[in-house]
Amino acid sequence: MHAATLAIKSHPDQRTIVPLGPHLSIGDRAIAVIGGPCTVESLAQMTQIAETFQATPIAALRGGVFKPRSSPYAFQGLGAAGLEILATVRRRYGLPVVTEVMAINQIETLAPQVDMLQIGSRNMQNFDLLKAVGQAPVPVLLKRGLSATIEEFLMAAEYILSHGNPQVVLCERGIRSFDTYTRNVLDLGAVVALKQLTHLPVIVDPSHAAGKRELVPDLARAAIAAGADGLIIECHPQPEESVSDARQALALPTMLELVDSLAPIAQAVGRCLWSPVPAAATSRVAA
Ligand code: PEP
Ligand code: MN
């Protein structure tokens, strides 16, 4: 292994805990589940999702406003209008939000309005972007590149850490292989290896790994059994109508069933599901 000094454990028990909003810590005993659509489409869509997540173990909301699409002709995200929707829902429901940053000049606008910046797979080796989020005052969710080795993944994290941001969460989201039945191959071996190698939290995205919604719940359960610290899962009020990644989006009732099914698995591996802070103790629902 190439010397990745900051990302590598210096002691077997060393671990970094990364906050996502005021009530959730990724890498702690509680499993963090982040849910939401591939793309922020409307205030009604995001409101319905946020209401569904209230008083459940789903701790945070995802949704892209700047979308990295394979085709330049595909919908590229709502941009500033999408960010406004995300910020409104974050404020009203007290739900932390994660969204992808694609360019250095987006950081300044996104940073004050989100709780975590996602670096997508296609940008895992965009070194200038990694250096820039390394200087941002916000935690970073770093997704594994489509065909990145574990060493390359850790060196990408090293860029962020070495530029001053210690709050990095790694995300295994499947890697390219020869079989096209699944969109990617979920590399659970990498999850186990990363948990041994690095002190950073490791979460799993079964949605982009599977590419098919019927595969997502079992892969999510397998990820928790393998020691993942959390999950990021795509879901939508009308999955078939999602503007992007419709084939892998879970319906909201399926998302809730899936999260419930994680509890005994989490317990079996010495973890628990995150549980919401009682409404009376916070200002979760405001404005
Ligand atoms: C996403 O999270 O919607 C996304 C584009 O993910 P990835 O970068 O893993 O493909
Ligand atoms: Mn997606």
Coordinates of N, CA, C and O in Angstrom, one line a residue, residues 64-172:
G64 N -29.6 15.5 -5.6 CA -28.6 16.2 -6.4 C -29.3 17.5 -7.1 O -30.4 17.4 -7.5
V65 N -28.6 18.6 -7.1 CA -29.0 19.8 -7.8 C -28.1 20.1 -9.0 O -28.5 20.6 -9.9
F66 N -26.8 19.6 -8.9 CA -25.9 19.7 -10.0 C -25.6 18.2 -10.3 O -25.0 17.5 -9.5
K67 N -26.1 17.7 -11.5 CA -26.0 16.3 -11.7 C -25.0 15.9 -12.8 O -25.0 16.5 -13.9
P68 N -24.1 15.0 -12.5 CA -23.1 14.5 -13.5 C -23.7 13.5 -14.4 O -23.7 12.3 -14.1
R69 N -24.3 13.9 -15.5 CA -25.0 12.9 -16.4 C -24.0 12.4 -17.5 O -23.2 13.2 -18.0
S70 N -24.2 11.1 -17.8 CA -23.3 10.6 -18.9 C -23.5 11.3 -20.2 O -22.5 11.4 -21.0
S71 N -24.7 11.7 -20.5 CA -25.0 12.4 -21.7 C -25.1 13.9 -21.5 O -25.9 14.3 -20.5
P72 N -24.5 14.7 -22.3 CA -24.7 16.2 -22.1 C -26.1 16.6 -22.4 O -26.5 17.8 -22.1
Y73 N -26.9 15.8 -23.1 CA -28.3 16.1 -23.4 C -29.3 15.7 -22.3 O -30.4 16.1 -22.4
A74 N -28.8 14.9 -21.4 CA -29.7 14.5 -20.3 C -29.9 15.7 -19.3 O -29.0 16.6 -19.2
F75 N -31.0 15.7 -18.5 CA -31.3 16.7 -17.5 C -30.1 16.9 -16.6 O -29.6 15.9 -16.0
Q76 N -29.6 18.1 -16.4 CA -28.4 18.4 -15.7 C -28.6 18.8 -14.2 O -27.7 19.2 -13.5
G77 N -29.9 18.8 -13.8 CA -30.2 19.2 -12.4 C -30.8 20.6 -12.4 O -30.6 21.4 -13.3
L78 N -31.5 21.0 -11.3 CA -32.2 22.3 -11.2 C -31.2 23.4 -10.8 O -31.6 24.6 -10.8
G79 N -30.0 23.1 -10.4 CA -29.0 24.1 -10.1 C -29.5 24.9 -8.9 O -30.0 24.4 -7.9
A80 N -29.4 26.3 -9.0 CA -29.7 27.2 -7.9 C -31.1 27.0 -7.4 O -31.4 27.0 -6.2
A81 N -32.1 26.7 -8.3 CA -33.5 26.5 -7.9 C -33.6 25.2 -7.0 O -34.4 25.2 -6.1
G82 N -32.9 24.2 -7.4 CA -32.9 23.0 -6.6 C -32.3 23.2 -5.3 O -32.7 22.6 -4.3
L83 N -31.2 24.0 -5.2 CA -30.6 24.2 -3.9 C -31.5 25.0 -3.0 O -31.6 24.7 -1.8
E84 N -32.3 25.9 -3.5 CA -33.3 26.6 -2.7 C -34.3 25.6 -2.1 O -34.7 25.7 -1.0
I85 N -34.8 24.7 -2.9 CA -35.7 23.7 -2.4 C -35.1 22.8 -1.3 O -35.7 22.6 -0.2
L86 N -33.9 22.4 -1.5 CA -33.2 21.6 -0.5 C -33.0 22.4 0.8 O -33.2 21.9 1.9
A87 N -32.6 23.7 0.6 CA -32.4 24.5 1.8 C -33.8 24.7 2.6 O -33.8 24.8 3.8
T88 N -34.9 24.9 1.8 CA -36.2 25.1 2.5 C -36.6 23.8 3.3 O -37.0 23.9 4.4
V89 N -36.4 22.7 2.7 CA -36.8 21.4 3.3 C -35.9 21.2 4.5 O -36.3 20.8 5.6
R90 N -34.6 21.5 4.4 CA -33.6 21.3 5.5 C -34.1 22.2 6.7 O -34.1 21.8 7.8
R91 N -34.5 23.4 6.4 CA -34.9 24.4 7.5 C -36.2 23.9 8.1 O -36.4 23.8 9.3
R92 N -37.2 23.6 7.3 CA -38.5 23.2 7.8 C -38.5 22.0 8.6 O -39.3 21.9 9.6
Y93 N -37.8 21.0 8.2 CA -37.8 19.7 8.8 C -36.6 19.4 9.7 O -36.6 18.3 10.3
G94 N -35.7 20.3 9.7 CA -34.5 20.0 10.5 C -33.7 18.8 10.1 O -33.1 18.1 10.9
L95 N -33.8 18.5 8.8 CA -33.1 17.3 8.2 C -31.8 17.7 7.6 O -31.8 18.6 6.7
P96 N -30.7 17.1 8.1 CA -29.4 17.4 7.4 C -29.5 17.0 5.9 O -30.2 16.0 5.6
V97 N -28.8 17.7 5.1 CA -28.8 17.4 3.6 C -27.4 17.2 3.1 O -26.4 17.8 3.5
V98 N -27.4 16.3 2.1 CA -26.1 15.9 1.4 C -26.4 16.2 -0.1 O -27.4 15.7 -0.6
T99 N -25.5 16.9 -0.7 CA -25.7 17.1 -2.2 C -24.3 17.1 -2.9 O -23.3 17.4 -2.3
E100 N -24.3 16.8 -4.2 CA -23.1 16.7 -4.9 C -22.5 18.1 -5.3 O -23.3 18.9 -5.8
V101 N -21.2 18.2 -5.2 CA -20.6 19.4 -5.7 C -19.8 18.9 -6.9 O -19.0 18.0 -6.8
M102 N -19.9 19.6 -8.1 CA -19.2 19.2 -9.3 C -18.1 20.1 -9.7 O -17.2 19.7 -10.5
A103 N -18.1 21.3 -9.2 CA -17.1 22.3 -9.6 C -16.7 23.2 -8.4 O -17.5 23.4 -7.5
I104 N -15.4 23.6 -8.5 CA -14.9 24.4 -7.4 C -15.7 25.7 -7.1 O -16.0 26.0 -5.9
N105 N -16.2 26.3 -8.2 CA -17.0 27.5 -7.9 C -18.4 27.3 -7.4 O -19.1 28.3 -7.0
Q106 N -18.8 26.1 -7.2 CA -20.1 25.8 -6.5 C -19.9 25.7 -5.0 O -20.9 25.8 -4.3
I107 N -18.7 25.5 -4.5 CA -18.5 25.2 -3.1 C -19.0 26.4 -2.2 O -19.7 26.2 -1.2
E108 N -18.6 27.6 -2.7 CA -19.0 28.8 -1.8 C -20.5 28.9 -1.6 O -21.0 29.3 -0.6
T109 N -21.3 28.6 -2.7 CA -22.7 28.7 -2.6 C -23.3 27.5 -1.8 O -24.2 27.7 -1.0
L110 N -22.8 26.3 -2.0 CA -23.3 25.1 -1.4 C -23.0 25.1 0.1 O -23.8 24.7 0.9
A111 N -21.7 25.4 0.4 CA -21.2 25.1 1.8 C -22.1 25.6 2.9 O -22.4 24.9 3.9
P112 N -22.6 26.9 2.9 CA -23.4 27.3 4.0 C -24.8 26.7 4.0 O -25.5 26.9 5.0
Q113 N -25.3 26.1 3.0 CA -26.7 25.6 2.9 C -26.8 24.1 3.0 O -28.0 23.6 2.9
V114 N -25.7 23.4 3.1 CA -25.8 21.9 3.2 C -25.0 21.4 4.4 O -24.2 22.2 4.9
D115 N -25.2 20.2 4.7 CA -24.5 19.6 5.9 C -23.3 18.7 5.4 O -22.5 18.4 6.3
M116 N -23.4 18.3 4.2 CA -22.3 17.5 3.7 C -22.2 17.6 2.2 O -23.2 17.6 1.5
L117 N -21.0 17.8 1.7 CA -20.8 17.9 0.2 C -20.4 16.5 -0.3 O -19.4 15.9 0.2
Q118 N -21.1 16.1 -1.4 CA -20.7 14.8 -2.0 C -19.8 15.0 -3.2 O -20.1 15.9 -4.0
I119 N -18.7 14.2 -3.2 CA -17.9 14.2 -4.4 C -18.3 12.9 -5.1 O -18.1 11.8 -4.6
G120 N -18.8 13.0 -6.3 CA -19.3 11.9 -7.0 C -18.2 11.0 -7.6 O -17.0 11.5 -7.7
S121 N -18.6 9.8 -8.0 CA -17.6 8.8 -8.5 C -16.8 9.4 -9.7 O -15.6 9.2 -9.7
R122 N -17.5 10.1 -10.5 CA -16.8 10.7 -11.7 C -15.8 11.7 -11.4 O -14.9 12.1 -12.2
N123 N -15.8 12.3 -10.2 CA -14.9 13.3 -9.8 C -13.9 12.8 -8.7 O -13.2 13.6 -8.1
M124 N -13.9 11.5 -8.4 CA -13.0 11.1 -7.3 C -11.6 11.4 -7.5 O -10.8 11.6 -6.6
Q125 N -11.2 11.5 -8.8 CA -9.8 11.9 -9.1 C -9.7 13.3 -9.7 O -8.7 13.6 -10.4
N126 N -10.7 14.1 -9.4 CA -10.6 15.5 -9.8 C -9.8 16.2 -8.7 O -10.4 16.7 -7.7
F127 N -8.5 16.2 -8.8 CA -7.6 16.6 -7.7 C -7.8 18.0 -7.3 O -7.7 18.3 -6.1
D128 N -8.1 18.9 -8.2 CA -8.3 20.3 -7.8 C -9.5 20.5 -7.0 O -9.6 21.2 -6.1
L129 N -10.6 19.7 -7.4 CA -11.8 19.7 -6.6 C -11.6 19.2 -5.2 O -12.1 19.7 -4.2
L130 N -10.8 18.1 -5.1 CA -10.5 17.5 -3.8 C -9.8 18.4 -2.9 O -10.1 18.6 -1.8
K131 N -8.8 19.1 -3.5 CA -8.1 20.1 -2.7 C -9.0 21.2 -2.3 O -8.9 21.7 -1.1
A132 N -9.9 21.6 -3.1 CA -10.8 22.7 -2.7 C -11.8 22.3 -1.6 O -12.0 23.1 -0.7
V133 N -12.4 21.1 -1.7 CA -13.2 20.7 -0.6 C -12.4 20.4 0.7 O -12.9 20.5 1.8
G134 N -11.1 20.1 0.5 CA -10.2 20.0 1.6 C -10.1 21.3 2.4 O -9.7 21.3 3.6
Q135 N -10.4 22.4 1.7 CA -10.4 23.7 2.4 C -11.7 24.2 2.8 O -11.9 25.3 3.4
A136 N -12.8 23.4 2.5 CA -14.2 23.9 2.8 C -14.5 23.5 4.3 O -14.0 22.5 4.8
P137 N -15.4 24.3 4.9 CA -15.7 24.1 6.3 C -16.9 23.1 6.5 O -17.8 23.3 7.3
V138 N -17.0 22.1 5.6 CA -18.1 21.2 5.6 C -17.6 19.7 5.4 O -16.7 19.5 4.7
P139 N -18.3 18.8 6.1 CA -17.9 17.4 5.9 C -18.1 16.9 4.4 O -18.9 17.5 3.7
V140 N -17.3 16.0 4.0 CA -17.3 15.5 2.6 C -17.6 14.0 2.6 O -17.1 13.2 3.3
L141 N -18.5 13.7 1.6 CA -18.8 12.3 1.3 C -18.1 12.0 0.0 O -18.5 12.5 -1.0
L142 N -17.1 11.2 0.1 CA -16.3 10.8 -1.1 C -16.7 9.5 -1.6 O -16.5 8.5 -1.0
K143 N -17.2 9.5 -2.9 CA -17.7 8.2 -3.5 C -16.5 7.6 -4.2 O -15.7 8.3 -4.9
R144 N -16.4 6.3 -4.2 CA -15.4 5.6 -4.9 C -15.5 5.7 -6.4 O -16.6 5.6 -6.9
G145 N -14.4 6.0 -7.1 CA -14.5 6.1 -8.6 C -14.9 4.8 -9.2 O -14.8 3.7 -8.6
L146 N -15.5 4.9 -10.4 CA -16.1 3.8 -11.1 C -15.1 2.6 -11.3 O -15.6 1.5 -11.2
S147 N -13.8 2.9 -11.4 CA -12.9 1.8 -11.5 C -11.6 2.1 -10.7 O -10.5 1.8 -11.1
A148 N -11.9 2.7 -9.5 CA -10.8 3.1 -8.6 C -10.4 1.9 -7.7 O -11.2 1.2 -7.2
T149 N -9.1 1.7 -7.6 CA -8.6 0.7 -6.6 C -8.8 1.3 -5.2 O -9.0 2.5 -5.0
I150 N -8.7 0.4 -4.2 CA -8.8 0.9 -2.8 C -7.7 1.9 -2.5 O -7.9 2.9 -1.9
E151 N -6.5 1.6 -3.1 CA -5.4 2.6 -2.9 C -5.7 3.9 -3.5 O -5.5 5.0 -2.8
E152 N -6.2 3.9 -4.7 CA -6.6 5.2 -5.3 C -7.7 6.0 -4.5 O -7.7 7.2 -4.4
F153 N -8.6 5.2 -4.0 CA -9.7 5.7 -3.2 C -9.1 6.4 -1.9 O -9.4 7.6 -1.6
L154 N -8.2 5.7 -1.3 CA -7.6 6.3 -0.1 C -6.8 7.5 -0.4 O -6.7 8.5 0.4
M155 N -6.1 7.5 -1.5 CA -5.3 8.6 -1.9 C -6.2 9.8 -2.2 O -5.8 11.0 -2.0
A156 N -7.3 9.6 -2.8 CA -8.3 10.7 -3.0 C -8.7 11.3 -1.7 O -8.7 12.5 -1.5
A157 N -9.0 10.4 -0.7 CA -9.3 10.9 0.7 C -8.1 11.7 1.2 O -8.3 12.8 1.9
E158 N -6.9 11.2 1.0 CA -5.7 11.9 1.5 C -5.6 13.3 1.0 O -5.2 14.2 1.7
Y159 N -6.0 13.5 -0.3 CA -6.0 14.9 -0.8 C -6.9 15.8 0.0 O -6.5 17.0 0.3
I160 N -8.1 15.3 0.4 CA -9.0 16.2 1.2 C -8.4 16.4 2.6 O -8.3 17.5 3.1
L161 N -8.0 15.3 3.2 CA -7.4 15.4 4.6 C -6.2 16.3 4.6 O -6.0 17.1 5.5
S162 N -5.3 16.1 3.6 CA -4.0 16.9 3.7 C -4.2 18.4 3.4 O -3.3 19.2 3.6
H163 N -5.4 18.7 2.9 CA -5.7 20.1 2.6 C -6.5 20.8 3.8 O -7.0 21.9 3.7
G164 N -6.6 20.0 4.9 CA -7.1 20.6 6.1 C -8.5 20.2 6.6 O -9.0 20.7 7.6
N165 N -9.2 19.4 5.8 CA -10.5 19.0 6.2 C -10.5 17.5 6.7 O -10.3 16.6 5.9
P166 N -10.7 17.3 8.0 CA -10.6 16.0 8.6 C -11.9 15.2 8.5 O -11.9 14.0 8.8
Q167 N -13.0 15.9 8.0 CA -14.3 15.3 8.1 C -14.6 14.6 6.7 O -15.4 15.2 5.9
V168 N -14.1 13.4 6.6 CA -14.3 12.7 5.3 C -15.0 11.3 5.6 O -14.6 10.6 6.5
V169 N -16.1 11.1 4.8 CA -16.8 9.8 4.9 C -16.5 9.1 3.5 O -16.8 9.7 2.5
L170 N -16.1 7.8 3.5 CA -15.9 7.1 2.3 C -17.2 6.4 1.9 O -17.9 5.9 2.8
C171 N -17.5 6.3 0.6 CA -18.7 5.6 0.2 C -18.4 4.6 -1.0 O -18.0 5.0 -2.1
E172 N -18.6 3.3 -0.7 CA -18.5 2.3 -1.7 C -19.8 2.3 -2.5 O -20.9 2.1 -1.9

